[in-house]
Coordinates of C-alpha atoms in Angstrom, one line a residue:
M1 CA 126.1 79.1 77.6
F2 CA 123.1 77.6 79.2
L3 CA 121.0 80.2 81.0
I4 CA 119.8 79.6 84.5
T5 CA 117.2 82.1 85.7
T6 CA 116.3 80.9 89.2
A7 CA 117.3 78.4 91.9
D8 CA 114.7 75.9 90.7
Q9 CA 117.1 73.1 89.7
R10 CA 114.4 71.4 87.6
F11 CA 115.4 74.0 84.9
W12 CA 119.2 73.5 85.2
K13 CA 121.3 71.5 82.9
A14 CA 124.4 69.5 84.0
G15 CA 127.5 69.2 81.9
E16 CA 127.2 72.6 80.1
D17 CA 128.8 76.0 80.7
V18 CA 126.3 78.0 82.7
L19 CA 125.3 81.6 82.8
F20 CA 123.5 82.5 86.0
L21 CA 121.1 85.4 85.6
G22 CA 121.9 86.6 89.1
E23 CA 123.0 85.8 92.6
W24 CA 119.5 84.7 93.5
C25 CA 120.1 81.5 91.5
K26 CA 122.9 80.3 93.9
I27 CA 121.4 79.2 97.2
Y28 CA 124.2 79.0 99.7
S29 CA 123.1 75.6 101.1
Q30 CA 123.4 74.2 97.5
R31 CA 126.9 75.5 96.9
H32 CA 128.2 71.9 96.8
I33 CA 126.2 71.7 93.4
W34 CA 126.7 75.0 91.7
S35 CA 130.2 75.7 92.9
K36 CA 131.4 72.7 90.8
M37 CA 129.8 74.0 87.6
N38 CA 131.7 76.0 85.0
Y39 CA 129.7 79.2 85.4
K40 CA 129.5 83.0 85.1
T41 CA 127.0 85.3 86.8
L42 CA 125.6 88.4 85.1
P43 CA 126.1 91.7 86.8
Y44 CA 122.9 93.1 88.4
H45 CA 121.4 95.8 86.2
W46 CA 120.5 98.0 89.3
D47 CA 124.0 98.1 90.6
D48 CA 123.9 101.4 88.8
R49 CA 122.0 103.3 91.5
E50 CA 121.3 106.3 89.3
K51 CA 119.6 104.0 86.9
F52 CA 117.7 102.4 89.8
Y53 CA 116.3 105.8 90.7
R54 CA 115.4 106.7 87.1
D55 CA 113.7 103.3 86.7
F56 CA 111.7 103.9 89.9
L57 CA 110.5 107.2 88.4
F58 CA 109.6 105.3 85.2
A59 CA 107.7 102.6 87.1
D60 CA 105.9 105.3 89.1
Q61 CA 104.8 107.2 86.0
L62 CA 103.7 104.0 84.3
Y63 CA 101.7 103.1 87.3
E64 CA 99.9 106.4 87.3
H65 CA 99.2 106.0 83.6
C66 CA 98.0 102.5 84.0
L67 CA 95.8 102.9 87.2
P68 CA 93.0 104.9 85.6
M69 CA 92.8 102.5 82.7
L70 CA 92.6 99.5 84.9
S71 CA 90.1 101.3 87.1
D72 CA 87.9 101.9 84.1
R73 CA 88.0 98.3 83.1
L74 CA 87.3 97.0 86.6
N75 CA 84.3 99.4 86.8
K76 CA 82.9 97.9 83.6
I77 CA 83.4 94.3 84.7
H78 CA 81.8 94.8 88.1
N79 CA 79.2 97.3 86.8
V80 CA 80.2 100.0 89.2
T81 CA 81.3 103.6 88.9
H82 CA 84.1 103.9 91.5
S83 CA 86.8 106.6 91.4
T84 CA 90.5 106.1 90.6
R85 CA 91.1 106.7 94.3
Y86 CA 88.8 103.8 95.2
W87 CA 90.8 101.4 92.9
R88 CA 94.1 102.9 94.0
F89 CA 93.1 101.8 97.5
I90 CA 92.1 98.3 96.5
V91 CA 94.4 97.2 93.6
G92 CA 97.1 99.9 93.8
P93 CA 99.6 98.0 96.1
W94 CA 99.5 95.0 93.8
L95 CA 99.7 96.9 90.6
F96 CA 102.7 98.9 91.6
K97 CA 104.5 95.9 93.0
L98 CA 103.8 94.0 89.7
I99 CA 105.2 96.8 87.6
G100 CA 108.4 97.0 89.6
V101 CA 108.9 93.3 89.9
L102 CA 108.1 92.6 86.2
Y103 CA 110.4 95.4 85.1
D104 CA 113.3 94.1 87.2
R105 CA 112.9 90.6 85.7
Y106 CA 112.5 92.1 82.2
L107 CA 115.7 94.1 82.5
S108 CA 117.6 91.0 83.7
I109 CA 116.5 89.1 80.6
C110 CA 117.5 92.1 78.4
E111 CA 121.0 91.9 80.0
A112 CA 121.2 88.2 79.2
E113 CA 120.2 88.9 75.6
K114 CA 122.8 91.7 75.3
S115 CA 125.5 89.4 76.6
Q116 CA 125.2 87.3 73.4
K117 CA 126.4 84.3 75.5
V118 CA 123.1 82.4 75.9
T119 CA 122.6 79.3 73.7
N120 CA 119.7 77.7 75.4
V121 CA 117.3 77.9 78.4
L122 CA 114.7 75.5 79.8
L123 CA 111.2 76.8 80.4
P124 CA 108.1 75.2 82.0
N125 CA 104.9 74.7 80.1
P126 CA 102.9 77.9 80.0
N127 CA 99.9 77.8 82.2
S128 CA 99.3 81.2 83.8
T129 CA 96.2 80.1 85.7
D130 CA 98.3 77.9 88.0
W131 CA 100.0 81.1 89.3
V132 CA 97.1 83.5 89.9
A133 CA 97.3 84.7 93.5
R134 CA 94.3 85.0 95.8
D135 CA 95.3 88.5 97.0
Y136 CA 98.1 91.0 97.5
S137 CA 99.7 89.1 100.4
E138 CA 99.8 85.8 98.5
F139 CA 101.3 87.5 95.4
S140 CA 103.9 89.3 97.6
Y141 CA 104.8 86.1 99.4
R142 CA 105.4 84.3 96.2
I143 CA 107.6 87.1 94.8
D144 CA 109.8 87.0 97.9
N145 CA 109.9 83.2 98.6
S146 CA 109.0 81.1 95.5
D147 CA 111.7 80.1 93.0
P148 CA 109.0 78.4 90.8
F149 CA 106.9 81.5 90.7
N150 CA 109.8 83.6 89.6
Q151 CA 110.7 80.9 87.1
Y152 CA 107.3 81.4 85.7
L153 CA 107.8 85.2 85.4
Y154 CA 111.1 84.9 83.7
S155 CA 109.7 82.3 81.3
E156 CA 106.8 84.5 80.3
I157 CA 109.3 87.3 79.6
I158 CA 111.5 85.1 77.5
R159 CA 108.6 83.8 75.5
F160 CA 107.3 87.4 75.0
S161 CA 110.7 88.6 73.8
G162 CA 111.4 85.7 71.5
N163 CA 115.1 86.5 71.4
L164 CA 116.5 83.4 73.2
F165 CA 116.3 79.8 72.1
Y166 CA 114.4 77.7 74.6
E167 CA 113.1 74.2 75.2
T168 CA 109.9 73.5 77.1
I169 CA 109.7 70.7 79.7
D170 CA 106.8 69.2 81.6
T171 CA 107.0 69.9 85.4
P172 CA 104.4 69.7 88.1
V173 CA 103.4 73.1 89.5
S174 CA 105.2 73.8 92.8
N175 CA 102.9 76.5 94.1
P176 CA 103.2 77.9 97.6
C177 CA 99.6 79.0 98.4
K178 CA 99.9 81.7 101.0
A179 CA 102.2 83.2 103.5
P180 CA 102.4 81.3 106.8
G181 CA 99.8 82.6 109.2
S182 CA 98.4 85.0 106.6
G183 CA 98.5 87.7 109.2
L184 CA 96.1 85.9 111.6
K185 CA 96.6 86.1 115.3
K186 CA 96.9 83.1 117.6
F187 CA 93.6 81.5 118.3
P188 CA 92.9 82.8 121.8
V189 CA 93.9 86.3 120.8
K190 CA 91.7 86.1 117.7
V191 CA 88.7 85.0 119.7
V192 CA 89.1 87.6 122.4
K193 CA 89.4 90.4 119.8
K194 CA 86.3 89.1 118.0
I195 CA 84.3 89.1 121.3
L196 CA 85.5 92.6 122.2
Y197 CA 84.7 94.0 118.7
S198 CA 81.3 92.3 118.7
F199 CA 80.5 94.0 122.0
S200 CA 81.6 97.4 120.6
R201 CA 79.1 97.1 117.8
L202 CA 76.3 97.2 120.3
V203 CA 77.2 100.7 121.2
P204 CA 75.2 103.5 119.4
K205 CA 76.9 104.3 116.0
K206 CA 77.0 108.0 116.9
I207 CA 79.5 107.2 119.7
N208 CA 81.8 104.9 117.8
R209 CA 82.5 106.9 114.7
V210 CA 86.3 106.8 114.8
I211 CA 87.5 103.3 113.8
F212 CA 91.0 102.0 114.5
V213 CA 92.3 99.1 112.3
Q214 CA 95.8 97.6 112.6
S215 CA 96.8 100.5 114.8
H216 CA 100.0 98.9 116.2
I217 CA 99.2 100.6 119.4
R218 CA 99.3 98.6 122.6
P219 CA 95.8 97.5 123.8
I220 CA 95.9 99.6 127.0
E221 CA 97.1 102.7 125.3
L222 CA 94.7 102.2 122.4
A223 CA 91.8 102.0 125.0
C224 CA 93.0 105.2 126.6
L225 CA 93.2 107.0 123.2
Q226 CA 89.8 105.8 122.2
L227 CA 88.3 107.0 125.5
S228 CA 90.0 110.4 125.1
I229 CA 88.1 111.0 121.8
G230 CA 84.8 109.6 123.1
T231 CA 84.9 106.2 121.5
V232 CA 84.2 102.9 123.4
P233 CA 87.5 100.9 123.5
N234 CA 87.7 98.0 121.1
P235 CA 90.5 96.3 119.2
G236 CA 89.0 96.9 115.7
P237 CA 87.3 94.6 113.2
P238 CA 88.7 91.1 112.6
L239 CA 90.7 90.1 109.6
I240 CA 88.7 88.8 106.6
S241 CA 90.4 86.3 104.3
P242 CA 89.3 86.1 100.7
K243 CA 87.9 82.7 99.6
K244 CA 89.5 80.6 97.0
T245 CA 88.0 81.4 93.6
V246 CA 88.2 79.7 90.3
V247 CA 90.0 81.8 87.6
D248 CA 87.7 82.8 84.8
P249 CA 89.7 83.5 81.6
K250 CA 86.6 85.1 79.8
V251 CA 86.2 87.7 82.5
R252 CA 89.9 88.5 82.4
K253 CA 89.8 89.3 78.7
G254 CA 87.9 92.5 79.8
L255 CA 91.2 93.8 81.4
V256 CA 93.1 93.9 78.1
M257 CA 94.8 97.3 77.8
H258 CA 97.2 99.0 75.5
L259 CA 99.6 100.9 77.7
G260 CA 102.1 102.1 75.1
R261 CA 104.3 101.2 72.2
G262 CA 107.3 100.2 74.3
S263 CA 108.2 96.5 74.6
F264 CA 107.9 96.5 78.4
E265 CA 104.5 98.3 78.2
E266 CA 103.3 95.6 75.8
L267 CA 104.5 92.9 78.2
L268 CA 102.8 94.5 81.1
S269 CA 99.6 94.8 79.1
K270 CA 99.7 91.1 78.6
I271 CA 100.6 90.1 82.2
I272 CA 98.0 92.2 84.1
P273 CA 94.9 90.3 82.9
V274 CA 96.4 86.9 83.7
Q275 CA 98.0 87.8 87.0
I276 CA 95.6 90.1 88.8
P277 CA 94.6 88.4 92.0
T278 CA 91.2 86.8 92.1
V279 CA 90.0 88.9 95.0
Y280 CA 89.9 91.9 92.7
L281 CA 88.1 90.1 89.9
E282 CA 86.3 86.8 90.4
G283 CA 86.1 87.2 94.2
Y284 CA 85.3 90.9 94.2
S285 CA 81.6 90.7 95.0
D286 CA 82.2 88.1 97.8
M287 CA 84.9 90.2 99.5
R288 CA 83.0 93.4 99.2
K289 CA 79.9 91.8 100.7
K290 CA 81.8 90.3 103.7
A291 CA 83.7 93.5 104.3
L292 CA 80.7 95.8 104.4
K293 CA 78.9 93.3 106.7
V294 CA 81.7 93.0 109.3
Y295 CA 82.9 96.6 109.3
P296 CA 81.0 99.7 110.7
K297 CA 78.4 101.2 108.5
K298 CA 78.9 104.9 109.0
P299 CA 82.5 105.7 110.2
K300 CA 83.4 109.4 110.3
L301 CA 87.2 108.8 110.6
I302 CA 89.3 105.7 109.9
Y303 CA 92.7 105.3 111.4
T304 CA 95.3 102.6 110.4
T305 CA 99.0 102.1 110.4
N306 CA 99.5 99.2 107.9
A307 CA 96.2 97.9 106.7
V308 CA 96.4 99.9 103.4
Y309 CA 98.6 97.3 101.8
G310 CA 97.5 93.7 102.4
D311 CA 94.3 93.7 104.5
E312 CA 91.8 93.1 101.7
G313 CA 88.7 93.4 103.9
F314 CA 89.8 96.7 105.3
K315 CA 90.7 98.0 101.8
F316 CA 87.4 97.1 100.3
W317 CA 85.5 98.7 103.2
A318 CA 87.6 101.8 103.5
A319 CA 87.7 102.5 99.8
E320 CA 83.9 102.5 99.7
K321 CA 83.5 104.6 102.8
L322 CA 86.0 107.2 101.6
N323 CA 83.7 107.8 98.7
S324 CA 81.1 108.8 101.2
Q325 CA 83.4 111.5 102.6
T326 CA 84.9 109.6 105.5
K327 CA 88.4 110.7 106.4
L328 CA 91.4 108.4 106.4
I329 CA 94.3 109.0 108.9
T330 CA 97.4 106.8 108.5
S331 CA 100.6 106.8 110.5
Q332 CA 104.2 105.9 110.0
H333 CA 105.2 102.3 110.9
G334 CA 108.9 101.7 111.0
G335 CA 112.0 103.4 109.8
G336 CA 113.1 104.8 106.5
Y337 CA 110.0 107.0 106.2
G338 CA 110.9 110.6 105.7
I339 CA 114.6 109.6 105.3
M340 CA 114.9 107.4 102.2
K341 CA 115.4 109.2 98.9
F342 CA 112.4 107.2 97.7
S343 CA 110.0 104.5 99.0
S344 CA 107.1 103.0 97.1
F345 CA 105.3 102.1 100.4
E346 CA 105.6 105.7 101.8
K347 CA 104.3 107.2 98.6
H348 CA 101.3 104.9 98.4
K349 CA 100.3 105.6 102.1
I350 CA 100.5 109.4 101.8
K351 CA 98.8 109.5 98.5
L352 CA 95.8 107.6 99.9
S353 CA 95.5 109.5 103.1
D354 CA 93.8 112.7 104.2
R355 CA 96.5 113.0 106.9
T356 CA 99.5 110.9 107.8
F357 CA 101.1 111.1 111.3
T358 CA 104.9 111.0 111.0
W359 CA 107.5 110.6 113.7
G360 CA 108.5 114.3 113.4
W361 CA 109.3 114.9 109.8
D362 CA 107.2 116.8 107.3
Q363 CA 108.9 116.7 103.9
T364 CA 108.2 114.0 101.3
F365 CA 110.2 113.1 98.2
T366 CA 112.2 115.4 95.9
W367 CA 110.2 115.5 92.7
E368 CA 107.0 117.3 91.6
W369 CA 104.8 115.0 93.7
E370 CA 106.1 116.5 96.9
E371 CA 104.6 120.0 96.9
S372 CA 101.0 118.9 96.7
N373 CA 101.3 116.2 99.3
S374 CA 103.5 117.6 102.1
S375 CA 100.5 119.4 103.6
R376 CA 99.0 116.0 104.4
L377 CA 101.9 115.2 106.9
V378 CA 101.3 115.8 110.6
P379 CA 104.5 115.5 112.7
M380 CA 103.6 113.7 116.0
A381 CA 105.3 111.9 118.8
S382 CA 105.5 108.1 118.1
G383 CA 103.5 106.0 120.5
Q384 CA 105.0 103.0 119.0
L385 CA 108.6 104.1 119.8
I386 CA 107.9 105.1 123.4
S387 CA 105.9 102.0 124.2
R388 CA 108.5 99.6 122.9
T389 CA 111.6 101.3 124.3
K390 CA 110.7 103.0 127.6
N391 CA 112.3 100.1 129.6
L392 CA 115.5 99.8 127.6
K393 CA 118.7 100.4 129.5
A394 CA 122.3 99.6 128.5
N395 CA 124.2 97.1 130.6
M396 CA 127.8 98.2 130.9
K397 CA 128.9 94.7 131.7
G398 CA 127.0 93.2 128.8
N399 CA 127.8 92.2 125.2
I400 CA 127.7 94.2 122.0
L401 CA 124.6 93.5 120.0
W402 CA 125.3 93.6 116.2
L403 CA 122.1 93.7 114.2
G404 CA 122.0 91.9 110.9
M405 CA 119.6 92.5 107.9
C406 CA 118.3 90.3 105.1
I407 CA 116.2 91.0 102.1
P408 CA 114.5 88.7 99.4
R409 CA 116.9 87.2 96.8
Y410 CA 114.7 88.5 94.1
F411 CA 113.9 92.3 93.8
S412 CA 110.6 92.9 95.6
N413 CA 110.0 96.7 96.2
F414 CA 111.4 100.1 95.3
F415 CA 113.3 101.5 98.3
S416 CA 116.5 103.4 98.9
Q417 CA 118.3 100.3 100.2
A418 CA 120.2 97.3 99.0
V419 CA 117.9 95.2 96.8
G420 CA 118.0 91.6 95.6
P421 CA 121.5 90.3 95.0
Q422 CA 123.1 93.3 96.6
V423 CA 122.7 91.6 99.9
T424 CA 125.9 89.7 99.1
N425 CA 127.7 93.1 99.2
Y426 CA 126.0 93.9 102.5
L427 CA 127.2 90.6 104.0
M428 CA 130.8 91.4 102.8
D429 CA 130.5 94.7 104.6
Q430 CA 129.8 92.8 107.8
K431 CA 132.9 90.7 107.2
R432 CA 134.9 93.8 106.8
F433 CA 133.6 95.1 110.1
A434 CA 134.5 91.8 111.9
D435 CA 137.9 91.8 110.3
S436 CA 138.6 95.3 111.6
I437 CA 137.6 95.1 115.3
S438 CA 140.0 94.3 118.1
D439 CA 140.1 90.8 119.7
E440 CA 138.5 92.3 122.9
V441 CA 135.5 93.7 120.9
R442 CA 135.2 90.5 119.0
S443 CA 134.9 88.5 122.2
L444 CA 131.9 90.7 123.2
L445 CA 130.1 90.7 119.8
K446 CA 126.8 88.9 119.4
Y447 CA 125.4 89.0 115.8
A448 CA 121.5 88.9 115.7
I449 CA 120.5 86.9 112.6
Y450 CA 117.6 88.6 110.7
P451 CA 114.4 86.6 111.3
S452 CA 113.7 86.0 107.5
D453 CA 116.6 84.3 105.7
Y454 CA 115.1 84.0 102.1
N455 CA 117.6 81.2 101.5
W456 CA 120.6 83.4 101.8
G457 CA 122.1 81.2 104.5
Q458 CA 123.0 84.1 106.8
K459 CA 124.1 81.9 109.7
E460 CA 126.3 79.6 107.5
R461 CA 127.8 82.6 105.7
L462 CA 128.6 84.3 108.9
A463 CA 130.2 81.2 110.4
E464 CA 132.4 80.9 107.4
M465 CA 133.3 84.6 107.2
C466 CA 133.5 85.4 111.0
P467 CA 133.9 82.0 112.7
S468 CA 134.7 83.5 116.2
V469 CA 131.6 85.7 116.4
K470 CA 128.7 84.5 118.5
V471 CA 125.3 84.5 116.8
C472 CA 121.7 84.6 118.1
K473 CA 118.3 84.7 116.5
G474 CA 116.9 88.2 115.8
G475 CA 113.3 89.3 116.2
G476 CA 111.2 87.9 119.1
D477 CA 113.1 89.0 122.2
F478 CA 114.9 91.8 120.6
Y479 CA 114.4 94.2 123.5
K480 CA 115.5 91.6 126.0
K481 CA 118.7 91.2 124.0
L482 CA 119.3 95.0 124.0
N483 CA 118.9 95.1 127.8
E484 CA 121.8 92.5 128.0
A485 CA 124.0 94.7 125.8
R486 CA 126.3 97.7 126.4
L487 CA 126.3 98.9 122.8
C488 CA 124.1 98.4 119.7
I489 CA 125.6 98.2 116.2
A490 CA 123.0 99.0 113.6
T491 CA 123.8 98.2 109.9
Y492 CA 120.8 99.3 107.8
N493 CA 118.3 102.2 107.6
A494 CA 115.2 100.8 109.3
T495 CA 113.4 101.0 112.6
T496 CA 116.0 99.5 115.0
Y497 CA 118.3 102.5 115.4
L498 CA 115.4 104.9 115.7
E499 CA 114.3 102.7 118.7
T500 CA 117.7 102.8 120.3
F501 CA 118.1 106.5 119.7
S502 CA 114.7 107.3 121.2
A503 CA 115.6 105.1 124.2
N504 CA 118.9 107.0 124.5
F505 CA 120.7 103.6 124.1
P506 CA 124.4 103.8 123.0
T507 CA 124.4 103.0 119.3
L508 CA 126.9 102.9 116.4
V509 CA 125.5 102.9 112.8
F510 CA 127.2 102.0 109.6
W511 CA 125.9 101.4 106.1
N512 CA 126.9 101.9 102.5
P513 CA 125.6 105.3 101.5
E514 CA 125.5 104.2 97.8
Y515 CA 122.7 101.8 98.7
W516 CA 120.9 103.7 101.5
E517 CA 120.4 107.0 99.7
L518 CA 119.0 109.9 101.7
R519 CA 116.6 112.6 100.5
P520 CA 118.0 116.1 100.7
S521 CA 115.9 117.2 103.6
A522 CA 117.4 114.4 105.7
Q523 CA 121.0 114.9 104.7
P524 CA 121.9 117.6 107.3
Y525 CA 120.7 115.5 110.2
F526 CA 122.8 112.5 109.1
D527 CA 125.8 114.7 108.5
E528 CA 125.6 115.7 112.1
L529 CA 125.5 112.0 113.1
R530 CA 128.7 111.6 111.1
E531 CA 130.3 114.5 112.8
V532 CA 129.9 113.0 116.3
E533 CA 130.8 109.5 114.9
I534 CA 127.5 107.8 115.5
L535 CA 127.1 107.2 111.7
H536 CA 129.9 105.7 109.6
D537 CA 130.1 105.2 105.9
T538 CA 132.5 102.3 106.0
P539 CA 132.7 99.2 108.2
E540 CA 136.3 100.0 109.0
S541 CA 135.4 103.4 110.4
A542 CA 132.6 101.9 112.6
A543 CA 135.0 99.2 113.8
S544 CA 137.6 101.8 114.8
K545 CA 135.0 103.7 116.9
A546 CA 133.9 100.5 118.5
N547 CA 137.5 99.7 119.4
Q548 CA 137.8 103.1 121.0
I549 CA 134.6 103.2 123.1
F550 CA 133.7 99.6 123.9
R551 CA 134.8 99.6 127.5
N552 CA 132.4 102.4 128.4
P553 CA 130.2 103.4 125.5
L554 CA 127.8 105.2 127.8
A555 CA 130.5 107.8 128.6
W556 CA 130.9 108.6 124.9
W557 CA 127.1 108.5 124.3
Q558 CA 126.2 110.8 127.2
S559 CA 128.7 113.5 126.1
A560 CA 127.2 116.9 125.4
A561 CA 128.0 116.8 121.7
V562 CA 126.5 113.4 121.1
Q563 CA 123.4 114.1 123.1
K564 CA 122.8 117.4 121.3
V565 CA 122.9 115.7 117.9
R566 CA 120.8 112.7 119.1
K567 CA 118.0 115.0 120.5
R568 CA 117.9 117.1 117.4
F569 CA 117.7 113.9 115.2
C570 CA 115.0 112.3 117.4
N571 CA 112.9 115.4 117.3
Q572 CA 112.9 115.1 113.5
Y573 CA 112.7 111.3 112.9
A574 CA 112.1 109.5 116.2
R575 CA 110.0 111.9 118.3
T576 CA 108.5 110.7 121.5
S577 CA 106.5 112.3 124.3
P578 CA 105.1 110.9 127.7
N579 CA 101.9 112.7 126.8
W580 CA 101.5 111.2 123.3
V581 CA 98.1 109.7 124.0
S582 CA 96.5 113.0 124.9
E583 CA 98.4 114.8 122.1
W584 CA 97.0 112.2 119.6
G585 CA 93.6 112.5 121.0
A586 CA 93.6 116.3 120.6
E587 CA 94.8 116.0 117.0
I588 CA 92.3 113.4 116.0
K589 CA 89.5 115.5 117.5
K590 CA 90.7 118.5 115.5
L591 CA 90.9 116.5 112.3
N592 CA 87.4 115.1 112.9
E593 CA 86.1 118.6 112.7
E594 CA 87.9 119.7 109.6
E595 CA 86.9 119.3 106.0
I596 CA 90.0 117.5 104.7
F597 CA 89.8 115.1 101.8
S598 CA 92.3 113.6 99.3
E599 CA 91.9 113.4 95.6

């Protein structure tokens, strides 16, 4: 059978029996093409969730083995002597993502080889320099959105393995440069922020020693918080974009490593030098210079919510300042933290930080990494939750808002959630829910399409599976939509149900527990949600409860039993306080006086 690895049809062959490597190959809008082919689709190797967890541990161990070696080589190339923590800050997010993504693609090709069904596959001409990303954000965007880039990765693995017969064809490079917007604000907002920050730099440095970057705190509340700790209000430094830099193959030879004897380790050793983004290598000096020029010279404490992943200017500056004994405080941003059995983003943030503010929880993962890192967690009220949800109120004459989810077609990150092609099973669960509700409930349902579609065709699939259900766009005016609803139906483990819980908004939750695994410390709280029928493990059970309460969900929600469980849950995972600004100010002052530093 002819092997098809991606949805890039330049590498398809007509007129042959076809083996699709995974569901990601079959874009829904192109079903008029692939549905007519004589095809089979390989099962996804991480449908075995125990194996998924074991492979996460393997990837994590390999990352920790690889990082010091990569750090040593980067130090030599740049003629510096930075610590592993410094390079974890700068290159860590990219390195761990590369390991996970490459391992996923590698295992899929291994499954194709084991099937013994593949007779041929088409590959592009090898030219790795066409695909070198500028920075982490550009690399991540390509992983999530680019069929040609994933075609390149699969092709490199097939060539490395040498176990499949392939033909090479000449194709022009289809290369998405960077994510739309690249995180920049709209022009007026960007200019205002720049002016305000420029003014703040005129203030004596001994006053502005606590720096907030990507705080995700509303401007007025951020100003109040900054005043409470004796800092002049300002929105923080502007975003710095890395310049386009020519790839230098000679420099990249200095990154050659030998990570082990295993086949995958050999593959990773080969891919790292050719795929490391230019900002960490050829553009390193330029980015470092710009970051140190724009950002404050002598911060005493740095606070951020999300800049530790893709904000390269922040990462270059903060990594260097932390070597000078500056403290780093991070905070939770969104759901899943403290709840998921494992999360690569959560681990990275906590590992980097001197302290991490959580939304109430204080226990990390369940392996040996936990004991030495739980002390870094500081349970706090969430300013983000209370600011966003304080005006939410259920409308008992309104609709029922049903929240949809979508994820990239290709595996992107290690989380306890459905990944890659498992979104098709998630969508079938939504159909089961729609098939199980009463006609009265169906007439009230409004399905909010997840803002990012990743070519899954959410709207078209829903129209085919549940033609009578109304749909609307998700994102944007989410809170306005909630204020028009009597009940919220949440279908995945993320931020939305934490927002509705904290706002005391009637909510039903259902998801497949095989995909959304919980860590042991969270299990009792979710068991209590099941007992009062807030959380359901099947779509049919959630539909039955919706049929029962839809006329007046507030009466059920306000019952003593439900409220007791909700309050206990929120105190642990969605804590809020009307005095959160002063509470944060007091905690930051205290931390500013302590001698706390990470590795």
